[in-house]
Coordinates of N, CA, C and O in Angstrom, one line a residue:
M280 N 0.9 -1.2 0.1 CA -0.1 0.3 -0.2 C 0.9 1.3 0.1 O 0.7 2.2 -0.4
L281 N 2.4 1.2 0.6 CA 3.0 2.1 0.3 C 3.3 2.8 -0.7 O 3.6 4.2 -1.0
A282 N 3.3 2.0 -1.5 CA 3.8 2.6 -2.9 C 2.5 3.2 -3.9 O 2.7 4.1 -4.4
A283 N 1.8 2.9 -3.4 CA 0.2 3.2 -4.0 C 0.2 4.8 -3.4 O -0.3 5.7 -4.4
N284 N 0.6 4.9 -1.9 CA 0.5 6.3 -1.4 C 1.3 7.1 -2.1 O 1.0 8.5 -2.2
A285 N 2.7 6.4 -2.3 CA 3.6 7.4 -2.6 C 3.4 7.9 -4.1 O 3.4 8.8 -4.4
A286 N 3.0 7.0 -5.0 CA 2.5 7.5 -6.2 C 1.1 8.5 -6.1 O 1.4 9.3 -7.1
A287 N 0.3 8.4 -5.6 CA -0.7 9.3 -5.5 C -0.2 10.7 -4.8 O -0.4 11.8 -5.5
T288 N 0.8 10.6 -4.4 CA 0.8 12.2 -3.3 C 2.1 12.7 -4.5 O 2.0 13.9 -4.9
T289 N 3.3 12.0 -5.1 CA 3.9 12.3 -6.2 C 3.2 12.8 -7.4 O 3.3 14.3 -8.1
M290 N 2.1 12.5 -7.8 CA 1.0 12.8 -8.9 C 0.5 13.9 -8.6 O 0.5 15.0 -9.2
A291 N -0.2 14.0 -7.2 CA -0.8 15.5 -6.9 C 0.1 16.6 -7.0 O 0.0 17.4 -7.3
V292 N 1.6 16.3 -6.6 CA 2.7 17.2 -6.6 C 2.8 17.7 -7.8 O 2.9 19.3 -8.3
G293 N 2.8 16.6 -9.0 CA 3.3 17.2 -10.3 C 2.1 17.9 -11.1 O 2.5 18.2 -11.6
L294 N 1.2 17.5 -10.5 CA 0.0 17.9 -11.4 C -0.8 19.1 -10.9 O -1.3 20.2 -11.5
S295 N -0.1 19.6 -9.8 CA -0.5 21.2 -9.0 C -0.2 22.2 -9.6 O 1.4 22.0 -10.4
E296 N -0.6 23.1 -9.8 CA -0.6 24.5 -10.7 C -0.2 25.2 -9.6 O 0.6 26.4 -10.0
A297 N 0.3 25.1 -8.3 CA 1.0 26.0 -7.2 C 2.5 25.4 -7.5 O 3.2 26.3 -6.8
I298 N 3.0 24.5 -8.2 CA 4.3 24.1 -7.9 C 5.1 24.3 -9.4 O 4.3 23.4 -10.1
D299 N 5.8 25.0 -9.5 CA 6.8 24.6 -11.1 C 8.0 23.6 -10.9 O 8.6 23.8 -10.1
L300 N 7.7 22.6 -11.4 CA 8.5 21.7 -11.6 C 9.3 21.7 -12.7 O 10.1 20.3 -13.1
S301 N 9.4 22.5 -13.6 CA 9.8 22.2 -15.4 C 11.3 22.5 -15.5 O 11.7 22.0 -16.2
H302 N 11.9 22.8 -14.0 CA 13.5 22.7 -13.9 C 14.1 21.9 -12.7 O 15.1 22.2 -12.1
S303 N 13.4 21.0 -12.6 CA 13.3 19.8 -11.3 C 13.8 18.6 -11.8 O 13.3 17.9 -13.1
Y304 N 14.4 17.7 -10.9 CA 14.8 16.6 -10.9 C 14.1 16.0 -9.7 O 14.1 16.4 -8.8
I305 N 13.7 14.8 -9.9 CA 13.1 14.0 -8.9 C 13.6 13.0 -8.8 O 14.0 11.8 -9.6
M306 N 13.9 12.6 -7.3 CA 14.9 11.3 -6.9 C 13.9 10.6 -6.5 O 13.4 10.7 -5.2
V307 N 14.0 9.4 -6.6 CA 13.0 8.4 -5.8 C 14.1 7.5 -5.1 O 15.0 6.6 -5.6
A308 N 13.8 7.2 -3.6 CA 14.6 6.4 -3.3 C 13.6 5.3 -2.6 O 12.4 4.8 -2.7
G309 N 14.6 4.3 -2.3 CA 14.2 3.0 -2.3 C 14.7 1.5 -1.0 O 16.3 2.4 -0.9
V310 N 14.4 0.8 -0.8 CA 15.6 0.1 0.4 C 15.3 -1.2 -0.7 O 14.6 -1.8 -1.2
G311 N 17.0 -1.6 -0.5 CA 17.2 -2.6 -1.1 C 18.2 -3.5 -0.5 O 18.5 -3.3 1.0
G312 N 19.1 -4.4 -0.9 CA 19.9 -5.3 -0.2 C 21.1 -5.7 -1.1 O 20.9 -5.3 -2.1
G313 N 22.1 -6.0 -0.3 CA 23.3 -6.6 -0.9 C 23.8 -7.6 -0.1 O 23.4 -7.9 0.8
P314 N 24.8 -8.1 -0.7 CA 25.7 -9.1 0.0 C 26.5 -8.2 1.1 O 26.9 -7.5 0.8
P315 N 26.2 -8.9 2.2 CA 26.9 -8.1 3.4 C 28.5 -7.9 3.2 O 29.2 -7.3 3.5
D316 N 29.0 -9.0 2.4 CA 30.9 -8.8 2.0 C 30.9 -7.6 0.8 O 32.1 -7.5 0.6
K317 N 29.9 -7.4 0.5 CA 30.1 -6.2 -0.4 C 29.6 -4.8 -0.1 O 30.1 -3.9 -0.7
I318 N 28.5 -5.0 0.6 CA 28.3 -3.1 1.2 C 27.7 -3.5 2.5 O 27.7 -4.6 3.3
T319 N 27.9 -2.1 3.3 CA 27.2 -2.5 4.6 C 25.9 -1.5 4.8 O 25.4 -0.9 3.8
I320 N 25.5 -1.8 6.1 CA 24.1 -0.8 6.5 C 24.1 0.4 5.8 O 25.4 1.1 6.6
G321 N 23.7 1.1 5.6 CA 23.2 2.6 5.4 C 24.2 3.0 3.8 O 24.3 4.1 3.5
T322 N 24.6 1.7 3.2 CA 25.3 2.2 1.7 C 24.5 2.8 0.8 O 23.2 2.2 0.7
A323 N 24.8 3.9 0.5 CA 24.0 4.3 -1.0 C 24.5 4.0 -2.3 O 25.7 3.7 -2.8
A324 N 23.5 3.1 -2.9 CA 24.0 2.6 -4.3 C 22.9 3.3 -4.9 O 22.0 3.6 -5.3
W325 N 23.7 3.1 -6.5 CA 22.8 3.8 -7.6 C 22.5 2.4 -8.5 O 23.5 1.7 -8.7
T326 N 21.3 2.4 -9.5 CA 21.4 1.4 -10.2 C 20.6 1.8 -11.4 O 20.1 2.9 -11.5
D327 N 20.5 1.0 -12.4 CA 19.8 1.0 -13.7 C 18.4 0.4 -13.8 O 18.0 0.8 -14.6
W328 N 18.2 -0.5 -13.1 CA 16.8 -1.0 -13.0 C 16.4 -0.7 -11.4 O 17.0 -1.0 -10.4
V329 N 15.3 -0.4 -11.5 CA 14.0 -0.8 -10.5 C 13.4 -2.3 -10.4 O 12.6 -2.6 -11.6
V330 N 13.2 -2.7 -9.5 CA 12.3 -4.2 -9.0 C 11.3 -3.5 -8.0 O 11.7 -3.0 -6.9
N331 N 10.0 -3.6 -8.6 CA 8.6 -3.2 -7.9 C 8.7 -4.5 -7.1 O 8.1 -5.5 -7.7
G332 N 8.9 -4.6 -5.4 CA 8.8 -6.0 -4.9 C 7.5 -6.2 -4.1 O 7.0 -6.9 -3.7
D333 N 6.5 -5.1 -4.4 CA 5.2 -5.1 -4.1 C 4.4 -6.2 -4.5 O 3.4 -6.7 -3.8
L334 N 4.5 -6.5 -5.8 CA 3.6 -7.2 -6.7 C 4.5 -8.5 -7.2 O 4.0 -8.9 -8.3
V335 N 5.0 -9.0 -6.4 CA 5.8 -10.5 -6.6 C 5.7 -11.3 -5.3 O 5.5 -10.8 -4.1
T336 N 5.9 -12.4 -5.4 CA 5.9 -13.4 -4.2 C 7.5 -13.8 -4.0 O 8.3 -13.9 -4.8
E337 N 7.9 -13.3 -2.6 CA 9.3 -13.4 -2.3 C 9.4 -14.6 -1.3 O 8.5 -14.6 0.0
L338 N 10.0 -15.6 -1.3 CA 10.5 -16.3 -0.5 C 11.9 -16.3 0.6 O 12.1 -15.4 0.3
D339 N 11.6 -16.6 1.7 CA 12.7 -16.7 2.4 C 13.9 -17.5 1.8 O 13.7 -18.4 1.6
V340 N 15.0 -16.9 1.8 CA 16.3 -17.2 1.1 C 16.4 -18.8 1.6 O 16.7 -19.4 1.0
R341 N 16.1 -19.0 2.7 CA 16.6 -20.0 3.6 C 15.7 -21.2 3.0 O 15.8 -22.5 2.9
E342 N 14.4 -20.6 2.6 CA 13.6 -21.9 2.2 C 13.5 -21.8 0.4 O 12.9 -22.6 -0.2
M343 N 14.5 -21.3 0.2 CA 14.4 -21.1 -1.8 C 14.7 -22.2 -2.0 O 15.6 -22.9 -1.8
P344 N 14.0 -22.8 -3.3 CA 14.7 -23.8 -3.8 C 16.0 -23.7 -4.6 O 16.2 -22.8 -4.8
P345 N 16.9 -24.5 -4.7 CA 18.4 -24.6 -4.9 C 18.5 -24.0 -6.3 O 19.4 -23.4 -6.4
D346 N 17.4 -24.0 -7.1 CA 17.5 -24.0 -9.0 C 17.2 -22.5 -8.7 O 17.3 -22.0 -10.3
W347 N 16.7 -21.8 -7.9 CA 16.2 -20.4 -7.9 C 17.2 -19.5 -7.8 O 18.2 -19.4 -6.7
R348 N 17.8 -18.6 -8.4 CA 19.1 -17.4 -8.2 C 18.3 -16.5 -7.6 O 18.9 -15.7 -6.8
Y349 N 17.2 -16.1 -7.3 CA 16.6 -15.0 -6.5 C 15.6 -15.8 -5.9 O 14.6 -16.4 -6.3
P350 N 15.3 -14.9 -4.9 CA 13.9 -15.7 -4.0 C 12.7 -15.0 -4.5 O 11.6 -14.7 -3.6
K351 N 12.6 -14.1 -5.5 CA 11.1 -13.4 -6.0 C 10.5 -14.2 -6.9 O 11.4 -14.8 -8.0
A352 N 9.3 -14.3 -7.8 CA 8.4 -14.8 -8.8 C 7.3 -14.1 -8.8 O 6.6 -13.3 -8.1
Y353 N 6.8 -13.9 -10.0 CA 5.4 -13.7 -10.4 C 4.4 -14.2 -9.3 O 4.5 -15.6 -9.1
L354 N 3.2 -13.2 -9.0 CA 2.4 -14.1 -8.5 C 2.0 -15.2 -8.9 O 1.6 -15.0 -10.2
G355 N 1.2 -16.2 -8.4 CA 0.7 -17.5 -8.7 C 1.8 -18.2 -9.5 O 1.8 -19.2 -10.0
C356 N 3.2 -18.0 -9.3 CA 4.2 -19.0 -10.1 C 4.6 -19.9 -9.1 O 4.9 -19.6 -7.8
S357 N 5.0 -21.0 -9.0 CA 5.6 -22.3 -8.5 C 7.0 -22.2 -8.7 O 8.0 -22.7 -8.2
H358 N 7.7 -21.3 -9.8 CA 9.2 -21.3 -10.0 C 9.4 -19.5 -10.7 O 8.2 -19.2 -11.2
P359 N 10.7 -19.4 -10.6 CA 11.0 -18.0 -11.1 C 10.1 -17.5 -11.9 O 10.4 -18.4 -13.2
W360 N 9.6 -16.3 -12.2 CA 9.3 -15.5 -13.5 C 8.1 -16.7 -14.7 O 8.7 -16.9 -15.9
C361 N 7.4 -17.6 -14.4 CA 6.8 -18.5 -14.9 C 5.7 -17.8 -16.0 O 5.4 -16.5 -15.5
P362 N 5.7 -18.3 -16.8 CA 4.8 -17.4 -17.9 C 3.4 -17.0 -17.7 O 2.8 -16.4 -18.3
D363 N 2.9 -17.8 -17.1 CA 1.4 -17.9 -16.8 C 1.2 -16.8 -15.2 O 0.0 -17.3 -14.7
G364 N 2.3 -16.6 -14.7 CA 2.2 -16.0 -13.2 C 1.4 -14.3 -13.7 O 1.1 -13.9 -14.7
F365 N 0.9 -14.0 -12.3 CA 0.3 -12.5 -12.8 C 1.1 -11.1 -12.5 O 2.3 -11.2 -12.3
R366 N 1.0 -10.5 -13.8 CA 2.0 -9.2 -14.1 C 1.4 -8.0 -14.2 O 0.2 -8.2 -15.1
A367 N 1.6 -6.9 -13.9 CA 0.9 -5.7 -13.9 C 2.0 -4.9 -15.2 O 1.2 -3.8 -15.9
G368 N 3.0 -5.6 -15.2 CA 3.9 -4.6 -16.1 C 4.8 -3.4 -15.6 O 5.7 -3.4 -16.3
N369 N 4.9 -3.5 -14.3 CA 5.9 -2.5 -13.7 C 6.6 -3.3 -12.8 O 7.0 -2.4 -12.1
E370 N 6.9 -4.3 -12.9 CA 7.5 -5.1 -11.9 C 9.1 -5.0 -11.7 O 9.6 -4.4 -10.9
V371 N 9.2 -4.5 -13.1 CA 11.1 -4.4 -13.6 C 10.7 -3.0 -14.1 O 10.4 -3.4 -15.3
F372 N 11.6 -2.1 -14.3 CA 11.7 -0.6 -15.0 C 13.2 -0.7 -15.0 O 14.0 0.0 -14.1
H373 N 13.4 0.0 -16.2 CA 15.0 0.3 -16.8 C 15.1 2.1 -16.4 O 14.1 2.7 -17.2
L374 N 15.6 2.2 -15.7 CA 16.1 3.9 -15.6 C 16.8 4.5 -16.8 O 17.3 3.6 -17.4
D375 N 16.8 5.6 -17.1 CA 16.8 6.4 -18.2 C 18.9 6.3 -17.7 O 19.1 7.1 -16.9
P376 N 19.7 5.6 -18.3 CA 20.8 5.7 -18.1 C 21.5 7.0 -18.2 O 22.7 7.5 -17.6
T377 N 21.2 8.3 -19.0 CA 21.5 9.5 -19.2 C 21.3 10.1 -17.9 O 22.4 10.5 -17.3
M378 N 20.3 9.7 -17.0 CA 20.0 10.4 -15.6 C 20.7 9.7 -14.8 O 21.6 10.1 -13.8
T379 N 21.2 8.4 -14.5 CA 21.5 7.4 -13.8 C 23.1 7.6 -13.7 O 24.2 7.6 -13.0
G380 N 23.8 8.0 -15.1 CA 25.1 8.2 -15.3 C 25.6 9.3 -14.7 O 26.5 9.4 -14.4
C381 N 24.9 10.5 -15.0 CA 25.2 11.7 -14.3 C 25.0 12.0 -13.0 O 25.8 12.8 -12.5
L382 N 24.7 11.0 -12.1 CA 24.5 10.7 -10.9 C 26.3 11.0 -10.1 O 26.4 11.6 -9.4
S383 N 26.9 10.1 -10.7 CA 27.9 9.6 -10.3 C 28.8 10.9 -10.6 O 30.1 11.3 -9.8
R384 N 28.7 12.1 -11.4 CA 29.6 13.2 -11.3 C 29.3 14.2 -10.6 O 29.9 15.1 -10.1
W385 N 27.8 13.9 -10.0 CA 27.1 15.0 -8.9 C 28.2 14.7 -7.4 O 27.9 15.5 -6.5
L386 N 28.3 13.4 -7.3 CA 28.3 13.0 -6.1 C 30.0 12.7 -5.6 O 30.6 12.2 -6.6
P387 N 30.5 13.4 -4.7 CA 32.2 13.1 -4.6 C 32.4 11.6 -3.9 O 31.2 11.0 -3.5
G388 N 33.5 11.2 -4.8 CA 33.6 9.6 -4.0 C 32.9 8.8 -4.7 O 33.7 7.5 -4.7
C389 N 32.2 9.0 -5.8 CA 31.7 8.2 -6.2 C 32.4 7.7 -7.8 O 33.3 8.8 -8.4
P390 N 32.9 6.3 -8.1 CA 33.5 6.1 -9.3 C 33.3 7.0 -10.4 O 32.1 7.1 -10.7
R391 N 33.9 7.4 -11.3 CA 33.8 8.4 -12.8 C 33.6 7.7 -13.8 O 34.7 6.5 -13.9
D392 N 33.3 7.6 -14.9 CA 32.9 6.7 -16.1 C 34.4 7.4 -16.8 O 34.8 8.5 -16.8
P393 N 35.3 6.3 -17.5 CA 36.2 6.6 -18.4 C 35.9 7.7 -19.7 O 35.2 7.9 -19.7

């Protein structure tokens, strides 16, 4: 429900005539995870892809079948990404690489593209 509330709030602000967003960038933050040997708690990370975890089935990794690479699957699937599972079409979203690439130039300490 939180994603729906955030979407409605963002849409309301974006459509408001009281706010001029014509020269604005909007950053969307989310919570993710990574291997503890690669990142620490509170690490900021940039990505080219966003996964909407609200509309998928997620298993506890300790109960995940050994042939699954990830603990997520479409709703209604008994194996990862089965063709007959429920999909809304926004589970995986590719961000604009022009925008995600420029973030490293704005942030000190980020690796720079060659």
